[in-house]
mmCIF file of C-alpha atoms in Angstrom:
data_model
loop_
_atom_site.group_PDB
_atom_site.id
_atom_site.type_symbol
_atom_site.label_atom_id
_atom_site.label_comp_id
_atom_site.label_asym_id
_atom_site.label_seq_id
_atom_site.Cartn_x
_atom_site.Cartn_y
_atom_site.Cartn_z
ATOM 1 C CA MET A 25 75.653 1.562 -50.305
ATOM 2 C CA THR A 26 77.815 3.226 -52.688
ATOM 3 C CA ALA A 27 77.336 3.547 -56.330
ATOM 4 C CA ALA A 28 80.381 1.754 -56.858
ATOM 5 C CA THR A 29 79.073 -1.333 -55.252
ATOM 6 C CA THR A 30 76.024 -4.233 -55.434
ATOM 7 C CA GLY A 31 73.970 -5.094 -52.419
ATOM 8 C CA GLY A 32 75.932 -7.827 -51.914
ATOM 9 C CA GLY A 33 79.007 -5.315 -51.756
ATOM 10 C CA ARG A 34 80.983 -6.247 -54.817
ATOM 11 C CA ARG A 35 82.715 -3.199 -56.246
ATOM 12 C CA LEU A 36 81.553 -2.368 -60.079
ATOM 13 C CA THR A 37 83.339 -0.957 -62.758
ATOM 14 C CA PRO A 38 82.016 1.619 -64.364
ATOM 15 C CA GLY A 39 80.109 0.085 -67.140
ATOM 16 C CA ALA A 40 79.034 -2.261 -64.386
ATOM 17 C CA ARG A 41 77.203 -0.012 -62.679
ATOM 18 C CA ARG A 42 76.169 1.690 -65.866
ATOM 19 C CA ILE A 43 74.503 -2.017 -66.688
ATOM 20 C CA LEU A 44 73.258 -2.420 -63.275
ATOM 21 C CA ASP A 45 71.296 1.407 -63.392
ATOM 22 C CA VAL A 46 69.917 0.442 -66.465
ATOM 23 C CA ALA A 47 68.780 -3.271 -65.977
ATOM 24 C CA SER A 48 67.481 -1.916 -62.494
ATOM 25 C CA GLU A 49 64.968 0.556 -64.388
ATOM 26 C CA LEU A 50 63.535 -1.766 -67.235
ATOM 27 C CA PHE A 51 63.417 -4.760 -64.385
ATOM 28 C CA TYR A 52 60.780 -2.316 -62.263
ATOM 29 C CA ARG A 53 59.181 -0.461 -65.123
ATOM 30 C CA ARG A 54 58.582 -3.543 -67.605
ATOM 31 C CA GLY A 55 59.181 -6.445 -65.532
ATOM 32 C CA ILE A 56 61.959 -9.159 -65.574
ATOM 33 C CA HIS A 57 60.786 -11.561 -68.231
ATOM 34 C CA ALA A 58 59.874 -9.090 -70.397
ATOM 35 C CA VAL A 59 63.476 -7.637 -70.803
ATOM 36 C CA GLY A 60 65.884 -9.461 -72.284
ATOM 37 C CA VAL A 61 69.642 -9.305 -72.153
ATOM 38 C CA ASP A 62 70.301 -8.222 -75.524
ATOM 39 C CA THR A 63 67.771 -5.276 -74.552
ATOM 40 C CA ILE A 64 70.391 -4.224 -71.360
ATOM 41 C CA ALA A 65 73.013 -4.279 -73.219
ATOM 42 C CA ALA A 66 71.517 -2.355 -76.199
ATOM 43 C CA GLU A 67 70.597 0.447 -73.340
ATOM 44 C CA SER A 68 73.605 0.532 -71.648
ATOM 45 C CA GLY A 69 76.129 1.209 -74.765
ATOM 46 C CA VAL A 70 78.065 -2.470 -74.276
ATOM 47 C CA THR A 71 78.265 -5.799 -75.911
ATOM 48 C CA LYS A 72 76.413 -8.508 -74.064
ATOM 49 C CA ARG A 73 79.738 -10.294 -73.542
ATOM 50 C CA THR A 74 80.626 -7.285 -71.211
ATOM 51 C CA LEU A 75 77.432 -7.714 -69.168
ATOM 52 C CA TYR A 76 78.241 -11.273 -68.662
ATOM 53 C CA ASP A 77 81.537 -11.170 -67.999
ATOM 54 C CA ARG A 78 80.327 -8.358 -65.076
ATOM 55 C CA PHE A 79 77.290 -10.444 -63.609
ATOM 56 C CA GLY A 80 77.386 -13.653 -64.831
ATOM 57 C CA SER A 81 74.039 -14.214 -66.431
ATOM 58 C CA LYS A 82 70.626 -12.009 -66.335
ATOM 59 C CA ASP A 83 70.014 -14.351 -62.766
ATOM 60 C CA GLY A 84 73.527 -12.063 -61.611
ATOM 61 C CA LEU A 85 71.838 -9.158 -63.071
ATOM 62 C CA LEU A 86 68.786 -9.799 -61.671
ATOM 63 C CA VAL A 87 70.316 -11.015 -57.947
ATOM 64 C CA ALA A 88 72.379 -7.368 -58.262
ATOM 65 C CA TYR A 89 69.089 -5.071 -58.796
ATOM 66 C CA LEU A 90 67.487 -6.664 -55.698
ATOM 67 C CA GLU A 91 70.066 -6.975 -53.509
ATOM 68 C CA THR A 92 70.802 -3.021 -54.247
ATOM 69 C CA ARG A 93 67.426 -2.397 -53.569
ATOM 70 C CA ASP A 94 67.205 -4.618 -50.455
ATOM 71 C CA ARG A 95 70.248 -2.412 -49.220
ATOM 72 C CA ARG A 96 69.028 1.031 -49.631
ATOM 73 C CA TRP A 97 65.728 0.509 -48.310
ATOM 74 C CA ARG A 98 67.477 -1.132 -45.005
ATOM 75 C CA GLU A 99 69.800 1.406 -44.655
ATOM 76 C CA GLN A 100 66.893 4.331 -44.959
ATOM 77 C CA VAL A 101 65.496 2.211 -41.417
ATOM 78 C CA ALA A 102 69.062 2.347 -39.755
ATOM 79 C CA ALA A 103 69.304 5.579 -40.725
ATOM 80 C CA ARG A 104 65.340 6.650 -38.947
ATOM 81 C CA LEU A 105 66.198 4.697 -35.729
ATOM 82 C CA ASP A 106 69.745 6.019 -35.819
ATOM 83 C CA GLU A 107 68.162 9.341 -35.681
ATOM 84 C CA ILE A 108 65.578 8.450 -32.805
ATOM 85 C CA GLY A 109 68.306 6.861 -30.925
ATOM 86 C CA ASP A 110 67.949 4.293 -27.774
ATOM 87 C CA GLY A 111 66.102 6.442 -25.300
ATOM 88 C CA ASP A 112 62.499 5.912 -27.010
ATOM 89 C CA ARG A 113 61.749 2.346 -27.430
ATOM 90 C CA ALA A 114 58.282 2.258 -28.500
ATOM 91 C CA ALA A 115 58.899 5.116 -31.558
ATOM 92 C CA ARG A 116 62.338 2.789 -32.621
ATOM 93 C CA VAL A 117 59.579 0.216 -33.326
ATOM 94 C CA LEU A 118 57.551 2.040 -35.889
ATOM 95 C CA ALA A 119 60.233 3.566 -37.826
ATOM 96 C CA PRO A 120 59.953 1.472 -40.797
ATOM 97 C CA PHE A 121 56.509 3.217 -41.115
ATOM 98 C CA ASP A 122 58.266 6.896 -40.954
ATOM 99 C CA VAL A 123 60.531 6.300 -43.619
ATOM 100 C CA LEU A 124 57.543 4.164 -46.171
ATOM 101 C CA PRO A 125 56.422 7.410 -47.689
ATOM 102 C CA VAL A 126 59.787 8.454 -48.850
ATOM 103 C CA TRP A 127 60.433 4.791 -50.284
ATOM 104 C CA LEU A 128 57.294 5.083 -51.648
ATOM 105 C CA GLU A 129 57.428 7.695 -53.579
ATOM 106 C CA GLY A 130 57.921 7.477 -57.480
ATOM 107 C CA SER A 131 57.264 3.704 -57.172
ATOM 108 C CA GLU A 132 54.030 3.414 -59.302
ATOM 109 C CA ARG A 133 54.907 -0.570 -59.991
ATOM 110 C CA GLY A 134 54.550 -1.009 -56.038
ATOM 111 C CA CYS A 135 57.059 -3.134 -54.197
ATOM 112 C CA SER A 136 60.259 -4.663 -56.834
ATOM 113 C CA PHE A 137 60.914 -7.313 -53.834
ATOM 114 C CA ILE A 138 56.645 -8.276 -54.774
ATOM 115 C CA ASN A 139 57.157 -7.144 -58.818
ATOM 116 C CA ALA A 140 60.166 -10.211 -58.902
ATOM 117 C CA PHE A 141 58.021 -12.059 -56.155
ATOM 118 C CA ALA A 142 55.392 -13.044 -58.450
ATOM 119 C CA GLU A 143 57.616 -13.625 -61.787
ATOM 120 C CA LEU A 144 59.841 -16.464 -60.015
ATOM 121 C CA PRO A 145 57.902 -19.107 -58.688
ATOM 122 C CA GLU A 146 60.457 -21.429 -58.383
ATOM 123 C CA PRO A 147 61.433 -21.554 -54.687
ATOM 124 C CA GLU A 148 65.336 -21.604 -55.083
ATOM 125 C CA HIS A 149 64.967 -18.905 -57.715
ATOM 126 C CA PRO A 150 68.483 -16.997 -56.019
ATOM 127 C CA GLY A 151 66.374 -13.825 -57.043
ATOM 128 C CA ARG A 152 63.330 -15.028 -55.250
ATOM 129 C CA GLN A 153 65.359 -15.956 -51.920
ATOM 130 C CA VAL A 154 66.851 -12.446 -52.114
ATOM 131 C CA VAL A 155 62.965 -10.849 -51.987
ATOM 132 C CA VAL A 156 62.343 -13.756 -49.215
ATOM 133 C CA ALA A 157 64.709 -12.682 -46.762
ATOM 134 C CA GLU A 158 63.810 -9.222 -47.284
ATOM 135 C CA LYS A 159 60.271 -9.025 -46.131
ATOM 136 C CA LYS A 160 61.760 -12.233 -43.418
ATOM 137 C CA TRP A 161 64.507 -9.427 -42.128
ATOM 138 C CA LEU A 162 61.647 -6.384 -41.893
ATOM 139 C CA ARG A 163 59.603 -9.253 -39.579
ATOM 140 C CA ASP A 164 62.804 -10.321 -37.549
ATOM 141 C CA LEU A 165 63.577 -6.631 -37.437
ATOM 142 C CA PHE A 166 59.670 -5.746 -35.524
ATOM 143 C CA HIS A 167 60.271 -8.108 -33.734
ATOM 144 C CA ARG A 168 63.491 -7.493 -32.431
ATOM 145 C CA LEU A 169 62.316 -3.721 -31.743
ATOM 146 C CA LEU A 170 59.026 -5.153 -29.976
ATOM 147 C CA THR A 171 61.279 -7.315 -28.048
ATOM 148 C CA GLU A 172 63.679 -4.527 -26.963
ATOM 149 C CA ALA A 173 60.505 -2.370 -25.905
ATOM 150 C CA GLY A 174 59.476 -4.594 -23.474
ATOM 151 C CA ALA A 175 55.977 -5.564 -25.510
ATOM 152 C CA PRO A 176 53.965 -8.943 -24.977
ATOM 153 C CA ARG A 177 54.000 -11.656 -27.616
ATOM 154 C CA PRO A 178 56.480 -10.022 -30.136
ATOM 155 C CA ALA A 179 56.637 -12.548 -32.237
ATOM 156 C CA ASP A 180 52.336 -12.525 -32.751
ATOM 157 C CA LEU A 181 52.712 -8.663 -32.829
ATOM 158 C CA ALA A 182 55.821 -8.230 -35.512
ATOM 159 C CA VAL A 183 53.665 -10.781 -38.036
ATOM 160 C CA GLN A 184 50.654 -8.089 -37.239
ATOM 161 C CA LEU A 185 52.986 -4.987 -37.809
ATOM 162 C CA LEU A 186 54.928 -6.381 -41.265
ATOM 163 C CA SER A 187 51.266 -7.355 -42.690
ATOM 164 C CA LEU A 188 50.187 -3.336 -41.717
ATOM 165 C CA HIS A 189 53.189 -2.593 -43.771
ATOM 166 C CA GLU A 190 53.186 -4.951 -46.728
ATOM 167 C CA GLY A 191 49.482 -3.650 -46.527
ATOM 168 C CA ALA A 192 50.416 -0.525 -47.139
ATOM 169 C CA VAL A 193 53.075 -0.979 -50.424
ATOM 170 C CA VAL A 194 49.991 -2.719 -52.344
ATOM 171 C CA SER A 195 47.525 0.071 -51.399
ATOM 172 C CA THR A 196 49.455 2.959 -52.488
ATOM 173 C CA SER A 197 50.663 1.206 -55.800
ATOM 174 C CA ILE A 198 47.160 -0.868 -56.863
ATOM 175 C CA ALA A 199 44.611 1.256 -55.324
ATOM 176 C CA GLY A 200 46.510 4.726 -55.679
ATOM 177 C CA GLU A 201 45.983 5.232 -51.952
ATOM 178 C CA ALA A 202 48.117 8.190 -50.376
ATOM 179 C CA ARG A 203 46.952 8.268 -47.443
ATOM 180 C CA ALA A 204 47.747 4.404 -47.278
ATOM 181 C CA ALA A 205 51.239 4.925 -45.140
ATOM 182 C CA ALA A 206 50.207 7.016 -42.867
ATOM 183 C CA ALA A 207 47.050 4.900 -42.189
ATOM 184 C CA ALA A 208 49.780 2.259 -41.617
ATOM 185 C CA ARG A 209 51.627 3.725 -39.177
ATOM 186 C CA ALA A 210 48.510 4.786 -36.923
ATOM 187 C CA ALA A 211 46.985 1.318 -36.929
ATOM 188 C CA ALA A 212 50.500 0.227 -35.448
ATOM 189 C CA ALA A 213 50.415 3.210 -33.269
ATOM 190 C CA LEU A 214 47.321 1.783 -32.067
ATOM 191 C CA LEU A 215 48.426 -1.937 -31.453
ATOM 192 C CA LEU A 216 51.966 -1.050 -30.118
ATOM 193 C CA ASP A 217 50.040 1.616 -27.410
ATOM 194 C CA ALA A 218 47.935 -1.659 -26.512
ATOM 195 C CA ALA A 219 50.109 -4.115 -26.537
ATOM 196 C CA LEU A 220 51.974 -1.780 -23.891
ATOM 197 C CA ALA A 221 49.352 -0.766 -21.719
ATOM 198 C CA ALA A 222 49.136 -4.663 -21.218
ATOM 199 C CA ARG A 223 51.915 -5.483 -20.027
#
């Protein structure tokens, strides 16, 4: 993602970029419901009309925030997969775990997607749909990589790896467990090795 686009690929003006940057920080640090458009506009140095012109609504701004986070995460995973290449299919399965420690740096309030999910109980809310899509994407990525590696029962193992991955995020942010990401990767590697040995 470039600095000039949202996660959905919409081109942003410098003013819209500033609004999104400020809103992203506020949503993450204070929570979605605790931050109003008045605060976002004031801290961005724009009028509320400008905010609405650029994003349509607070929900539109929230979706742009979540899409941007989602795009950045997917790009980091894709970059790691590119580093590994196609030769070591087993190593590719663990790519999301490889980038997790860097992703968690500076994430004192945990996962922005999990936080947003907790604040958005309506199933049809567009922000909640972005969150659900992100988690399903990761599960499906594990499934695809496991299938490519020749692991038996890839659907079951994909859910196990997703659970380890997300558990590491929660353990790091809530329990302050700095070793969680490394421990989750080690456990994932054991599960993967056992599955591949059972072929």
